[in-house]
Amino acid sequence: MKTALVDKNGKILSSHRYPTNPEKGAQRIIDDIVICVEECLDKGEEDAQALGIGVAAQVDHSGVVLTSPNLGWENVPLRETLEQKLKLPAVVTNDVRAASWGEWRFGAGKGVDDLVVVFVGTGVGGGVVSGGRMLEGCSNCAGEIGHTTLIVDGRNCSCPNKGCLEAYVGGWAIAERAQEAVRANPEEGNALISLAGAAEKITAASVSKACHDGDNLSSRLVKETAQFLSSGLVGIVNSFNPCLLVIGGGVIDGLPELIETAEPFIKKRALKVAAKNLKVAKAALGNDAGIVGAAALAQDHLKELV
Ligand SMILES: [Zn+2]
């Protein structure tokens, strides 16, 4: 877990890190969060006015963590508990939504009222800002961009659907596709296998490294990934008509060329009117997006309380 004291301009004034041990259970992890916040405030010169939390989970509108496979939590009233313990107004959201807030308020999307942020990491998710508001949806899970169908009855996904965008371009999916390709044609997969050590150890990072080293199989996988991602983004642009599409995440950091391919593809394939004023940009905040975004969300929450 990472905590930071962030000022109104999105600048990190002090920060603190602490390992998360899911096996400890919710109560003790919440105690660790409290310690982590206090440590961080001790290091800073100023007091905090509100607390924003991004957590790898599905979170409802009231700040209850509904499910978190990573933490093993179900129905944990995180916002309420932290407010009581820290005596600060708090707001809890999903970690990817928090990172989208960061890019919107202080990163590549600063000052834009209609934008979509897409993070392509192990999973694929993001946030949609429309008319100056982050869309939340009926049960607060809007922005699950990775789980839109790309191929009917296609590859198995981590969700109940098949053929989702994430099942082709998420880090885990790129690894899976590469491992299958190598098994189907071990000779062609030589470079990838020797880079990763074994077929089952091939990751998305091995694919991007081998591709940049000139490996044919990896280049083909990256080309296909670019097509899948670009096609998915066409649907997003047509659905939400953003002025700006911000793309980031671990897979993009390894393969920034995916953005270069996406832009002309979208301009060609999206509805003319939907893509007319569209700009595409790389996410700007890197690993700080989540922490800075959670603070931006807390800042907005404070304004609502006034
Ligand atoms: Zn899915």
Tab-separated table of C-alpha atoms and ligand atoms in Angstrom:
chain	number	residue	atom	x	y	z
A	1	MET	CA	0.000	0.000	0.000
A	2	LYS	CA	1.160	3.466	-0.820
A	3	THR	CA	0.012	6.648	0.874
A	4	ALA	CA	0.812	10.218	-0.090
A	5	LEU	CA	0.008	13.706	1.085
A	6	VAL	CA	-0.955	15.524	-2.107
A	7	ASP	CA	-1.518	19.262	-2.478
A	8	LYS	CA	-4.319	20.915	-4.460
A	9	ASN	CA	-2.163	20.994	-7.597
A	10	GLY	CA	-1.517	17.265	-7.539
A	11	LYS	CA	1.996	17.541	-6.166
A	12	ILE	CA	3.109	14.773	-3.803
A	13	LEU	CA	4.407	16.399	-0.594
A	14	SER	CA	5.267	13.227	1.288
A	15	SER	CA	4.679	9.531	0.803
A	16	HIS	CA	4.960	6.219	2.562
A	17	ARG	CA	4.957	2.588	1.419
A	18	TYR	CA	4.032	-0.545	3.287
A	19	PRO	CA	3.630	-4.140	2.063
A	20	THR	CA	0.057	-5.433	1.841
A	21	ASN	CA	-0.381	-8.917	3.280
A	22	PRO	CA	-3.825	-10.174	2.224
A	23	GLU	CA	-3.576	-13.174	4.551
A	24	LYS	CA	-3.810	-10.789	7.536
A	25	GLY	CA	-7.503	-10.209	6.852
A	26	ALA	CA	-9.465	-6.985	6.375
A	27	GLN	CA	-9.315	-5.591	9.920
A	28	ARG	CA	-5.547	-5.779	10.240
A	29	ILE	CA	-4.992	-4.429	6.747
A	30	ILE	CA	-7.220	-1.473	7.599
A	31	ASP	CA	-5.104	-0.937	10.735
A	32	ASP	CA	-2.037	-0.953	8.463
A	33	ILE	CA	-3.673	1.661	6.222
A	34	VAL	CA	-4.219	3.862	9.274
A	35	ILE	CA	-0.559	3.499	10.313
A	36	CYS	CA	0.555	4.184	6.753
A	37	VAL	CA	-1.546	7.381	6.582
A	38	GLU	CA	-0.247	8.560	9.978
A	39	GLU	CA	3.381	7.897	8.971
A	40	CYS	CA	2.853	9.861	5.805
A	41	LEU	CA	1.256	12.798	7.643
A	42	ASP	CA	4.102	12.811	10.173
A	43	LYS	CA	6.571	13.267	7.322
A	44	GLY	CA	4.607	16.134	5.726
A	45	GLU	CA	4.497	19.769	6.741
A	46	GLU	CA	0.723	20.079	6.452
A	47	ASP	CA	-2.376	18.278	7.692
A	48	ALA	CA	-4.712	16.367	5.422
A	49	GLN	CA	-8.273	17.597	4.910
A	50	ALA	CA	-9.688	14.495	3.309
A	51	LEU	CA	-8.736	10.962	2.404
A	52	GLY	CA	-9.081	9.350	-1.024
A	53	ILE	CA	-8.550	5.622	-1.444
A	54	GLY	CA	-8.105	3.574	-4.595
A	55	VAL	CA	-8.408	-0.160	-4.019
A	56	ALA	CA	-8.135	-3.125	-6.393
A	57	ALA	CA	-11.764	-4.066	-5.934
A	58	GLN	CA	-15.331	-3.433	-6.928
A	59	VAL	CA	-16.563	-0.666	-4.691
A	60	ASP	CA	-20.158	0.548	-4.331
A	61	HIS	CA	-21.321	4.181	-4.240
A	62	SER	CA	-21.088	4.268	-0.437
A	63	GLY	CA	-17.463	3.103	-0.232
A	64	VAL	CA	-18.138	-0.520	0.663
A	65	VAL	CA	-15.660	-2.916	-0.967
A	66	LEU	CA	-18.016	-5.475	-2.537
A	67	THR	CA	-15.424	-7.941	-3.783
A	68	SER	CA	-11.681	-7.918	-4.109
A	69	PRO	CA	-10.153	-11.138	-5.429
A	70	ASN	CA	-6.638	-9.775	-4.702
A	71	LEU	CA	-7.384	-8.988	-1.060
A	72	GLY	CA	-9.936	-11.742	-0.504
A	73	TRP	CA	-12.441	-9.171	0.809
A	74	GLU	CA	-16.214	-9.212	0.562
A	75	ASN	CA	-18.540	-6.451	1.750
A	76	VAL	CA	-15.952	-4.528	3.776
A	77	PRO	CA	-17.178	-1.025	4.805
A	78	LEU	CA	-13.806	0.575	4.077
A	79	ARG	CA	-14.876	4.227	3.842
A	80	GLU	CA	-16.901	4.215	7.047
A	81	THR	CA	-14.180	2.386	9.035
A	82	LEU	CA	-11.406	4.704	7.861
A	83	GLU	CA	-13.498	7.817	8.551
A	84	GLN	CA	-14.023	6.651	12.118
A	85	LYS	CA	-10.392	5.746	12.697
A	86	LEU	CA	-8.779	8.753	11.018
A	87	LYS	CA	-11.449	11.404	11.723
A	88	LEU	CA	-11.281	12.599	8.132
A	89	PRO	CA	-13.918	12.632	5.386
A	90	ALA	CA	-13.038	9.758	3.074
A	91	VAL	CA	-13.965	8.496	-0.368
A	92	VAL	CA	-13.201	5.043	-1.747
A	93	THR	CA	-13.044	4.004	-5.362
A	94	ASN	CA	-11.631	1.310	-7.603
A	95	ASP	CA	-7.866	1.649	-8.227
A	96	VAL	CA	-8.206	2.012	-11.996
A	97	ARG	CA	-10.917	4.672	-11.572
A	98	ALA	CA	-8.577	6.483	-9.166
A	99	ALA	CA	-5.773	6.396	-11.760
A	100	SER	CA	-8.216	7.759	-14.352
A	101	TRP	CA	-9.005	10.640	-11.976
A	102	GLY	CA	-5.273	11.299	-11.703
A	103	GLU	CA	-4.784	11.496	-15.466
A	104	TRP	CA	-7.906	13.647	-15.811
A	105	ARG	CA	-7.144	16.171	-13.094
A	106	PHE	CA	-3.368	16.370	-13.127
A	107	GLY	CA	-2.037	14.277	-16.014
A	108	ALA	CA	-2.479	13.976	-19.779
A	109	GLY	CA	-6.193	14.852	-19.546
A	110	LYS	CA	-5.883	18.013	-17.455
A	111	GLY	CA	-8.548	20.584	-18.315
A	112	VAL	CA	-10.482	18.311	-20.706
A	113	ASP	CA	-14.198	17.723	-20.019
A	114	ASP	CA	-14.777	14.798	-22.389
A	115	LEU	CA	-12.152	12.122	-22.279
A	116	VAL	CA	-11.663	8.403	-21.933
A	117	VAL	CA	-8.679	6.985	-20.065
A	118	VAL	CA	-7.694	3.411	-20.947
A	119	PHE	CA	-5.099	1.476	-18.983
A	120	VAL	CA	-3.705	-1.633	-20.634
A	121	GLY	CA	-1.866	-3.489	-17.912
A	122	THR	CA	-2.378	-7.038	-16.702
A	123	GLY	CA	-6.058	-6.209	-17.035
A	124	VAL	CA	-7.712	-3.539	-19.147
A	125	GLY	CA	-9.835	-0.833	-17.558
A	126	GLY	CA	-10.246	2.886	-17.369
A	127	GLY	CA	-12.554	5.782	-16.820
A	128	VAL	CA	-14.962	7.839	-18.864
A	129	VAL	CA	-15.334	11.558	-18.236
A	130	SER	CA	-18.353	13.023	-20.002
A	131	GLY	CA	-19.390	16.655	-19.723
A	132	GLY	CA	-16.921	17.194	-16.869
A	133	ARG	CA	-18.152	14.256	-14.789
A	134	MET	CA	-16.563	10.856	-14.266
A	135	LEU	CA	-19.204	8.268	-15.180
A	136	GLU	CA	-20.004	5.947	-12.273
A	137	GLY	CA	-22.849	3.836	-13.589
A	138	CYS	CA	-25.773	2.221	-11.806
A	139	SER	CA	-23.621	0.118	-9.478
A	140	ASN	CA	-20.463	2.221	-9.684
A	141	CYS	CA	-18.555	-0.014	-12.082
A	142	ALA	CA	-18.592	2.129	-15.252
A	143	GLY	CA	-15.254	2.109	-17.067
A	144	GLU	CA	-14.732	-1.663	-17.331
A	145	ILE	CA	-13.629	-1.055	-20.895
A	146	GLY	CA	-11.633	-4.286	-21.086
A	147	HIS	CA	-14.755	-6.396	-20.827
A	148	THR	CA	-16.451	-5.324	-24.016
A	149	THR	CA	-16.846	-8.088	-26.588
A	150	LEU	CA	-14.381	-7.996	-29.452
A	151	ILE	CA	-14.915	-11.528	-30.840
A	152	VAL	CA	-18.153	-13.475	-30.352
A	153	ASP	CA	-17.356	-16.626	-28.348
A	154	GLY	CA	-13.667	-15.791	-28.581
A	155	ARG	CA	-10.909	-16.390	-26.049
A	156	ASN	CA	-11.823	-17.106	-22.437
A	157	CYS	CA	-11.716	-14.018	-20.261
A	158	SER	CA	-11.198	-13.435	-16.535
A	159	CYS	CA	-14.907	-12.428	-16.457
A	160	PRO	CA	-17.944	-14.581	-17.364
A	161	ASN	CA	-17.815	-13.415	-21.000
A	162	LYS	CA	-15.679	-14.755	-23.827
A	163	GLY	CA	-13.807	-12.763	-26.462
A	164	CYS	CA	-13.406	-9.560	-24.409
A	165	LEU	CA	-10.877	-6.898	-25.413
A	166	GLU	CA	-8.903	-7.809	-22.268
A	167	ALA	CA	-8.754	-11.469	-23.375
A	168	TYR	CA	-6.598	-10.313	-26.337
A	169	VAL	CA	-4.619	-7.289	-25.161
A	170	GLY	CA	-4.356	-7.590	-21.372
A	171	GLY	CA	-0.854	-8.514	-20.190
A	172	TRP	CA	-2.000	-11.988	-19.145
A	173	ALA	CA	-3.685	-12.515	-22.518
A	174	ILE	CA	-0.628	-11.447	-24.539
A	175	ALA	CA	1.401	-13.948	-22.491
A	176	GLU	CA	-1.194	-16.665	-23.120
A	177	ARG	CA	-1.354	-15.962	-26.867
A	178	ALA	CA	2.442	-16.002	-27.082
A	179	GLN	CA	2.703	-19.283	-25.177
A	180	GLU	CA	0.136	-20.881	-27.505
A	181	ALA	CA	1.944	-19.590	-30.591
A	182	VAL	CA	5.257	-20.954	-29.332
A	183	ARG	CA	3.756	-24.370	-28.573
A	184	ALA	CA	2.193	-24.492	-32.025
A	185	ASN	CA	5.484	-23.650	-33.663
A	186	PRO	CA	8.475	-24.239	-31.336
A	187	GLU	CA	11.025	-23.476	-34.030
A	188	GLU	CA	9.580	-20.022	-34.657
A	189	GLY	CA	9.346	-19.536	-30.895
A	190	ASN	CA	13.036	-20.119	-30.215
A	191	ALA	CA	13.905	-16.492	-29.464
A	192	LEU	CA	10.974	-16.082	-27.057
A	193	ILE	CA	11.658	-19.384	-25.289
A	194	SER	CA	15.328	-18.615	-24.762
A	195	LEU	CA	14.511	-15.092	-23.566
A	196	ALA	CA	11.907	-16.276	-21.031
A	197	GLY	CA	13.649	-19.520	-20.051
A	198	ALA	CA	10.663	-21.726	-20.935
A	199	ALA	CA	7.427	-21.507	-22.934
A	200	GLU	CA	5.292	-21.236	-19.797
A	201	LYS	CA	7.414	-18.356	-18.493
A	202	ILE	CA	6.764	-16.092	-21.487
A	203	THR	CA	5.160	-12.810	-20.387
A	204	ALA	CA	3.931	-9.692	-22.189
A	205	ALA	CA	7.279	-8.101	-21.271
A	206	SER	CA	9.176	-10.952	-22.999
A	207	VAL	CA	7.065	-10.366	-26.116
A	208	SER	CA	7.791	-6.627	-26.191
A	209	LYS	CA	11.521	-7.202	-25.595
A	210	ALA	CA	11.770	-9.903	-28.294
A	211	CYS	CA	9.769	-7.755	-30.697
A	212	HIS	CA	12.158	-4.837	-30.225
A	213	ASP	CA	15.063	-7.265	-30.746
A	214	GLY	CA	13.601	-8.114	-34.172
A	215	ASP	CA	11.967	-11.509	-33.451
A	216	ASN	CA	9.411	-12.354	-36.163
A	217	LEU	CA	6.899	-14.233	-34.022
A	218	SER	CA	6.861	-11.484	-31.393
A	219	SER	CA	6.486	-8.794	-34.049
A	220	ARG	CA	3.492	-10.654	-35.432
A	221	LEU	CA	1.957	-10.959	-31.953
A	222	VAL	CA	2.458	-7.231	-31.362
A	223	LYS	CA	0.929	-6.397	-34.736
A	224	GLU	CA	-2.133	-8.507	-33.891
A	225	THR	CA	-2.308	-6.912	-30.428
A	226	ALA	CA	-2.275	-3.481	-32.075
A	227	GLN	CA	-5.197	-4.494	-34.309
A	228	PHE	CA	-7.219	-5.867	-31.395
A	229	LEU	CA	-6.578	-2.796	-29.255
A	230	SER	CA	-7.251	-0.316	-32.050
A	231	SER	CA	-10.500	-2.094	-32.964
A	232	GLY	CA	-11.608	-1.980	-29.331
A	233	LEU	CA	-10.786	1.713	-29.135
A	234	VAL	CA	-12.887	2.458	-32.237
A	235	GLY	CA	-15.925	1.202	-30.315
A	236	ILE	CA	-15.023	3.335	-27.304
A	237	VAL	CA	-14.594	6.473	-29.426
A	238	ASN	CA	-17.932	5.840	-31.179
A	239	SER	CA	-19.682	5.180	-27.846
A	240	PHE	CA	-18.408	8.161	-25.872
A	241	ASN	CA	-17.172	10.663	-28.479
A	242	PRO	CA	-14.269	11.909	-26.335
A	243	CYS	CA	-12.126	14.920	-27.277
A	244	LEU	CA	-9.158	13.038	-25.888
A	245	LEU	CA	-8.225	9.408	-25.489
A	246	VAL	CA	-5.523	8.856	-22.866
A	247	ILE	CA	-3.802	5.475	-23.081
A	248	GLY	CA	-1.419	4.087	-20.480
A	249	GLY	CA	-0.505	1.064	-18.366
A	250	GLY	CA	2.293	-1.502	-18.223
A	251	VAL	CA	1.663	-3.035	-21.666
A	252	ILE	CA	1.749	0.431	-23.268
A	253	ASP	CA	4.934	1.330	-21.379
A	254	GLY	CA	6.531	-1.773	-22.933
A	255	LEU	CA	4.982	-1.215	-26.364
A	256	PRO	CA	4.398	2.530	-26.850
A	257	GLU	CA	4.064	1.886	-30.594
A	258	LEU	CA	0.562	0.519	-29.859
A	259	ILE	CA	-0.570	4.143	-29.449
A	260	GLU	CA	1.027	5.187	-32.741
A	261	THR	CA	-0.840	2.398	-34.541
A	262	ALA	CA	-4.106	3.128	-32.755
A	263	GLU	CA	-4.440	6.776	-33.705
A	264	PRO	CA	-4.545	6.469	-37.534
A	265	PHE	CA	-6.627	3.280	-37.236
A	266	ILE	CA	-9.249	5.072	-35.121
A	267	LYS	CA	-9.310	8.093	-37.446
A	268	LYS	CA	-9.918	5.728	-40.368
A	269	ARG	CA	-12.452	3.371	-38.802
A	270	ALA	CA	-14.429	5.414	-36.251
A	271	LEU	CA	-17.449	7.454	-37.300
A	272	LYS	CA	-16.143	10.619	-38.901
A	273	VAL	CA	-18.044	12.891	-36.555
A	274	ALA	CA	-16.957	10.895	-33.467
A	275	ALA	CA	-13.247	11.096	-34.333
A	276	LYS	CA	-13.271	14.538	-35.923
A	277	ASN	CA	-11.673	16.434	-33.030
A	278	LEU	CA	-10.169	13.429	-31.288
A	279	LYS	CA	-6.661	13.608	-29.862
A	280	VAL	CA	-4.789	10.576	-28.549
A	281	ALA	CA	-2.182	10.931	-25.800
A	282	LYS	CA	-0.036	8.694	-23.638
A	283	ALA	CA	-0.801	8.709	-19.906
A	284	ALA	CA	1.545	11.127	-18.133
A	285	LEU	CA	1.655	10.186	-14.455
A	286	GLY	CA	2.985	6.625	-14.547
A	287	ASN	CA	2.705	4.810	-11.227
A	288	ASP	CA	1.639	7.979	-9.401
A	289	ALA	CA	-1.672	8.241	-11.302
A	290	GLY	CA	-3.603	6.202	-8.736
A	291	ILE	CA	-2.379	7.970	-5.627
A	292	VAL	CA	-2.672	11.459	-7.106
A	293	GLY	CA	-6.092	10.573	-8.550
A	294	ALA	CA	-7.401	9.280	-5.228
A	295	ALA	CA	-6.364	12.642	-3.741
A	296	ALA	CA	-8.090	14.532	-6.577
A	297	LEU	CA	-11.253	12.555	-5.898
A	298	ALA	CA	-11.002	13.397	-2.188
A	299	GLN	CA	-10.561	17.058	-3.101
A	300	ASP	CA	-13.770	16.987	-5.157
A	301	HIS	CA	-15.551	15.121	-2.395
A	302	LEU	CA	-14.612	17.913	0.042
A	303	LYS	CA	-16.148	20.511	-2.284
A	304	GLU	CA	-19.380	18.513	-2.283
A	305	LEU	CA	-19.420	18.551	1.523
A	306	VAL	CA	-19.126	22.354	1.734
B	1	ZN	ZN	-14.049	-10.063	-19.851
